[in-house]
Amino acid sequence: MTARLLIVGPPGSGKGTQSTNIAARFGIPAVSTGDIFRENVKQGTPLGLEAKAFMDKGEYVPDEVTNRMVRDRLNQADAAHGFLLDGYPRTVNQVEVLDALLAEQGHSLDAVIELTADVDEVVARLLARAQEQGRADDTEEVIRHRMNVYAEQTAPLLNLFSERGLLRKVDGLGSIDDVGDRIANALSDLDGSHV
Ligand code: AMP
């Protein structure tokens, strides 16, 4: 099946977990820009070195760096028939670059899933995860900053997707299975329609 999907939501809303499941269901790769950056930081690549300082502060990595990385990733063979992007686009410029990239390929987005979540709830989740995994980008101060950056730069993009008729809002509160069922319902009209 072919589907070009985005999943958007504040840090800690469970995007990563859900996107793996949705992607498996549609037979498309889940592409998480956060995961790609973290992997590059771990491996000490030039991209990782460039991204690390921004990530540690809870800032966005500059658009040109992020856009280049996504373009390379979406040009790989496994993304030819679709993808689920998690954590991208996050700025107006990234939306424009993604639109242009898809237009070059003669494609467009099929749907944007918005996972909604209460701010206090997601901060609590991220703090718990920081304790479990010792993630450097997850101190309380950095988490609060990431929430602000999301509210300022990324939440406004949702209006844009809504105007295009792409937005599917899903309540992100609850068990992984419950949220997964809600997402499946929200996307049910896409099943089999893009073979
Ligand atoms: P995430 O796991 O998606 O919250 O991403 C972790 C960090 O990676 C973010 O706080 C940013 O520093 C960086 N990052 C991930 N995706 C993007 C993006 N689309 N634009 C800029 N920075 C990003």
Short mmCIF file of C-alpha atoms and ligand atoms in Angstrom, two decimals:
data_model
loop_
_atom_site.label_atom_id
_atom_site.label_comp_id
_atom_site.label_asym_id
_atom_site.label_seq_id
_atom_site.Cartn_x
_atom_site.Cartn_y
_atom_site.Cartn_z
CA MET A 1 0.00 0.00 0.00
CA THR A 2 1.15 3.54 -0.64
CA ALA A 3 0.73 6.25 1.95
CA ARG A 4 2.59 9.46 2.66
CA LEU A 5 1.87 10.36 6.23
CA LEU A 6 3.05 12.69 8.97
CA ILE A 7 2.63 12.33 12.70
CA VAL A 8 2.81 15.53 14.75
CA GLY A 9 2.55 16.07 18.49
CA PRO A 10 4.44 17.55 21.43
CA PRO A 11 7.54 15.81 22.76
CA GLY A 12 6.44 12.89 24.92
CA SER A 13 3.08 12.41 23.20
CA GLY A 14 4.01 8.87 22.15
CA LYS A 15 4.65 9.61 18.47
CA GLY A 16 7.60 7.25 18.19
CA THR A 17 5.81 4.19 19.56
CA GLN A 18 2.72 4.79 17.48
CA SER A 19 4.56 5.57 14.28
CA THR A 20 6.36 2.21 14.29
CA ASN A 21 2.97 0.44 14.46
CA ILE A 22 1.28 2.57 11.81
CA ALA A 23 4.21 2.20 9.44
CA ALA A 24 4.15 -1.59 9.82
CA ARG A 25 0.44 -1.60 9.05
CA PHE A 26 0.90 0.37 5.84
CA GLY A 27 4.14 -1.40 4.89
CA ILE A 28 6.07 1.87 4.75
CA PRO A 29 9.19 3.01 6.62
CA ALA A 30 8.82 5.11 9.77
CA VAL A 31 11.30 7.96 9.48
CA SER A 32 12.05 9.73 12.76
CA THR A 33 14.36 12.70 12.40
CA GLY A 34 15.02 12.61 16.18
CA ASP A 35 16.13 8.95 15.93
CA ILE A 36 18.36 9.68 12.93
CA PHE A 37 19.98 12.60 14.78
CA ARG A 38 20.45 10.53 17.96
CA GLU A 39 22.02 7.69 15.99
CA ASN A 40 24.42 10.12 14.31
CA VAL A 41 25.35 11.64 17.68
CA LYS A 42 26.03 8.15 19.02
CA GLN A 43 28.22 7.26 16.03
CA GLY A 44 30.04 10.60 16.19
CA THR A 45 29.40 11.43 12.52
CA PRO A 46 29.86 15.01 11.21
CA LEU A 47 26.05 15.34 11.14
CA GLY A 48 25.87 14.15 14.75
CA LEU A 49 28.52 16.64 15.85
CA GLU A 50 26.63 19.42 14.11
CA ALA A 51 23.29 18.47 15.66
CA LYS A 52 24.36 17.66 19.22
CA ALA A 53 24.73 21.17 20.62
CA PHE A 54 21.23 22.10 19.47
CA MET A 55 19.67 18.88 20.74
CA ASP A 56 21.30 19.19 24.17
CA LYS A 57 19.71 22.63 24.60
CA GLY A 58 16.28 21.52 23.36
CA GLU A 59 16.64 23.73 20.27
CA TYR A 60 15.82 22.71 16.73
CA VAL A 61 18.69 21.71 14.51
CA PRO A 62 18.96 24.33 11.70
CA ASP A 63 16.54 23.79 8.83
CA GLU A 64 19.16 23.42 6.12
CA VAL A 65 20.88 20.58 8.01
CA THR A 66 17.59 18.84 8.78
CA ASN A 67 16.15 19.30 5.29
CA ARG A 68 19.25 17.86 3.64
CA MET A 69 19.09 14.80 5.87
CA VAL A 70 15.39 14.22 5.14
CA ARG A 71 15.86 14.66 1.39
CA ASP A 72 18.58 11.98 1.42
CA ARG A 73 16.43 9.65 3.49
CA LEU A 74 13.28 10.03 1.37
CA ASN A 75 15.26 9.43 -1.79
CA GLN A 76 16.19 5.95 -0.59
CA ALA A 77 14.47 3.07 -2.31
CA ASP A 78 12.33 1.93 0.62
CA ALA A 79 10.56 5.30 0.74
CA ALA A 80 9.57 5.26 -2.94
CA HIS A 81 6.07 4.01 -2.16
CA GLY A 82 5.45 6.02 0.94
CA PHE A 83 6.68 6.87 4.40
CA LEU A 84 5.56 8.02 7.80
CA LEU A 85 7.54 11.02 8.96
CA ASP A 86 7.79 11.43 12.73
CA GLY A 87 9.17 14.74 13.99
CA TYR A 88 9.40 16.40 10.57
CA PRO A 89 8.40 18.95 9.35
CA ARG A 90 8.63 21.14 12.45
CA THR A 91 9.01 24.61 10.92
CA VAL A 92 7.33 26.52 8.09
CA ASN A 93 10.52 26.26 6.06
CA GLN A 94 10.57 22.46 6.49
CA VAL A 95 6.96 22.25 5.25
CA GLU A 96 7.94 24.21 2.14
CA VAL A 97 10.95 22.00 1.48
CA LEU A 98 8.91 18.82 1.95
CA ASP A 99 6.18 20.14 -0.38
CA ALA A 100 8.79 20.90 -3.03
CA LEU A 101 10.44 17.50 -2.65
CA LEU A 102 7.11 15.68 -3.03
CA ALA A 103 6.10 17.86 -5.96
CA GLU A 104 9.36 16.91 -7.72
CA GLN A 105 8.34 13.28 -7.29
CA GLY A 106 4.77 13.97 -8.45
CA HIS A 107 3.39 13.13 -5.01
CA SER A 108 1.62 14.81 -2.11
CA LEU A 109 0.75 14.02 1.49
CA ASP A 110 -2.24 11.77 2.22
CA ALA A 111 -2.82 12.64 5.87
CA VAL A 112 -1.34 14.29 8.95
CA ILE A 113 -2.02 12.66 12.32
CA GLU A 114 -2.02 15.08 15.23
CA LEU A 115 -1.50 13.36 18.58
CA THR A 116 -2.92 15.66 21.24
CA ALA A 117 -1.62 15.53 24.81
CA ASP A 118 -1.81 17.51 28.03
CA VAL A 119 1.43 19.45 28.69
CA ASP A 120 1.78 18.42 32.36
CA GLU A 121 1.15 14.80 31.41
CA VAL A 122 3.86 14.75 28.73
CA VAL A 123 6.37 16.58 30.95
CA ALA A 124 5.82 13.90 33.62
CA ARG A 125 6.27 11.15 31.02
CA LEU A 126 9.50 12.68 29.71
CA LEU A 127 10.93 13.10 33.21
CA ALA A 128 10.20 9.43 33.94
CA ARG A 129 11.86 8.42 30.67
CA ALA A 130 14.88 10.64 31.43
CA GLN A 131 15.36 8.79 34.72
CA GLU A 132 15.10 5.39 33.04
CA GLN A 133 17.34 6.14 30.08
CA GLY A 134 19.53 8.98 31.31
CA ARG A 135 18.91 11.03 28.17
CA ALA A 136 20.96 14.23 28.13
CA ASP A 137 18.22 16.13 26.26
CA ASP A 138 15.63 15.39 28.94
CA THR A 139 16.36 17.53 32.02
CA GLU A 140 13.27 19.36 33.28
CA GLU A 141 14.52 22.73 32.08
CA VAL A 142 15.29 21.37 28.63
CA ILE A 143 11.94 19.55 28.48
CA ARG A 144 10.05 22.78 29.29
CA HIS A 145 12.07 24.58 26.66
CA ARG A 146 11.27 21.89 24.07
CA MET A 147 7.57 22.34 24.87
CA ASN A 148 7.85 26.08 24.28
CA VAL A 149 9.72 25.61 21.02
CA TYR A 150 7.03 23.15 19.90
CA ALA A 151 4.23 25.58 20.82
CA GLU A 152 5.92 28.47 19.03
CA GLN A 153 7.26 26.82 15.90
CA THR A 154 5.45 23.56 15.27
CA ALA A 155 1.90 23.87 16.65
CA PRO A 156 1.12 26.67 14.13
CA LEU A 157 1.82 24.24 11.27
CA LEU A 158 -1.26 22.30 12.28
CA ASN A 159 -3.50 25.14 11.03
CA LEU A 160 -1.80 24.90 7.71
CA PHE A 161 -2.46 21.15 7.42
CA SER A 162 -6.02 21.68 8.63
CA GLU A 163 -6.62 24.22 5.85
CA ARG A 164 -5.42 21.62 3.37
CA GLY A 165 -7.94 19.13 4.74
CA LEU A 166 -5.18 16.73 5.81
CA LEU A 167 -5.42 16.87 9.59
CA ARG A 168 -6.66 13.86 11.61
CA LYS A 169 -6.74 14.74 15.31
CA VAL A 170 -6.27 11.84 17.73
CA ASP A 171 -6.37 11.90 21.54
CA GLY A 172 -2.93 10.69 22.65
CA LEU A 173 -3.93 9.97 26.24
CA GLY A 174 -4.34 6.33 27.22
CA SER A 175 -2.69 2.96 26.67
CA ILE A 176 -0.54 2.30 23.61
CA ASP A 177 -3.23 -0.05 22.25
CA ASP A 178 -6.10 2.39 22.80
CA VAL A 179 -4.26 5.22 21.08
CA GLY A 180 -3.22 2.84 18.29
CA ASP A 181 -6.88 1.87 17.72
CA ARG A 182 -7.88 5.54 17.55
CA ILE A 183 -5.19 6.22 14.95
CA ALA A 184 -6.27 3.17 12.93
CA ASN A 185 -9.85 4.48 12.93
CA ALA A 186 -8.72 7.94 11.92
CA LEU A 187 -6.87 6.47 8.91
CA SER A 188 -9.35 3.74 7.98
CA ASP A 189 -10.41 5.48 4.75
CA LEU A 190 -6.81 5.26 3.48
CA ASP A 191 -6.74 1.46 3.67
CA GLY A 192 -6.39 -0.02 0.21
CA SER A 193 -7.18 3.24 -1.52
CA HIS A 194 -3.66 3.91 -2.79
CA VAL A 195 -2.48 0.53 -3.99
P1 AMP B 1 12.54 14.18 18.83
O1 AMP B 1 12.99 12.87 19.34
O2 AMP B 1 11.70 14.08 17.58
O3 AMP B 1 11.86 15.02 19.88
O4 AMP B 1 13.85 14.99 18.39
C1 AMP B 1 14.92 15.19 19.29
C2 AMP B 1 15.69 16.43 18.91
O5 AMP B 1 16.22 16.29 17.59
C3 AMP B 1 14.88 17.71 18.85
O6 AMP B 1 14.73 18.31 20.13
C4 AMP B 1 15.71 18.56 17.91
O7 AMP B 1 16.87 19.07 18.54
C5 AMP B 1 16.17 17.54 16.89
N1 AMP B 1 15.19 17.42 15.78
C6 AMP B 1 14.43 16.32 15.46
N2 AMP B 1 13.65 16.58 14.40
C7 AMP B 1 13.92 17.86 14.02
C8 AMP B 1 13.41 18.73 13.01
N3 AMP B 1 12.47 18.32 12.16
N4 AMP B 1 13.92 19.98 12.94
C9 AMP B 1 14.88 20.40 13.78
N5 AMP B 1 15.37 19.66 14.78
C10 AMP B 1 14.90 18.39 14.91
#
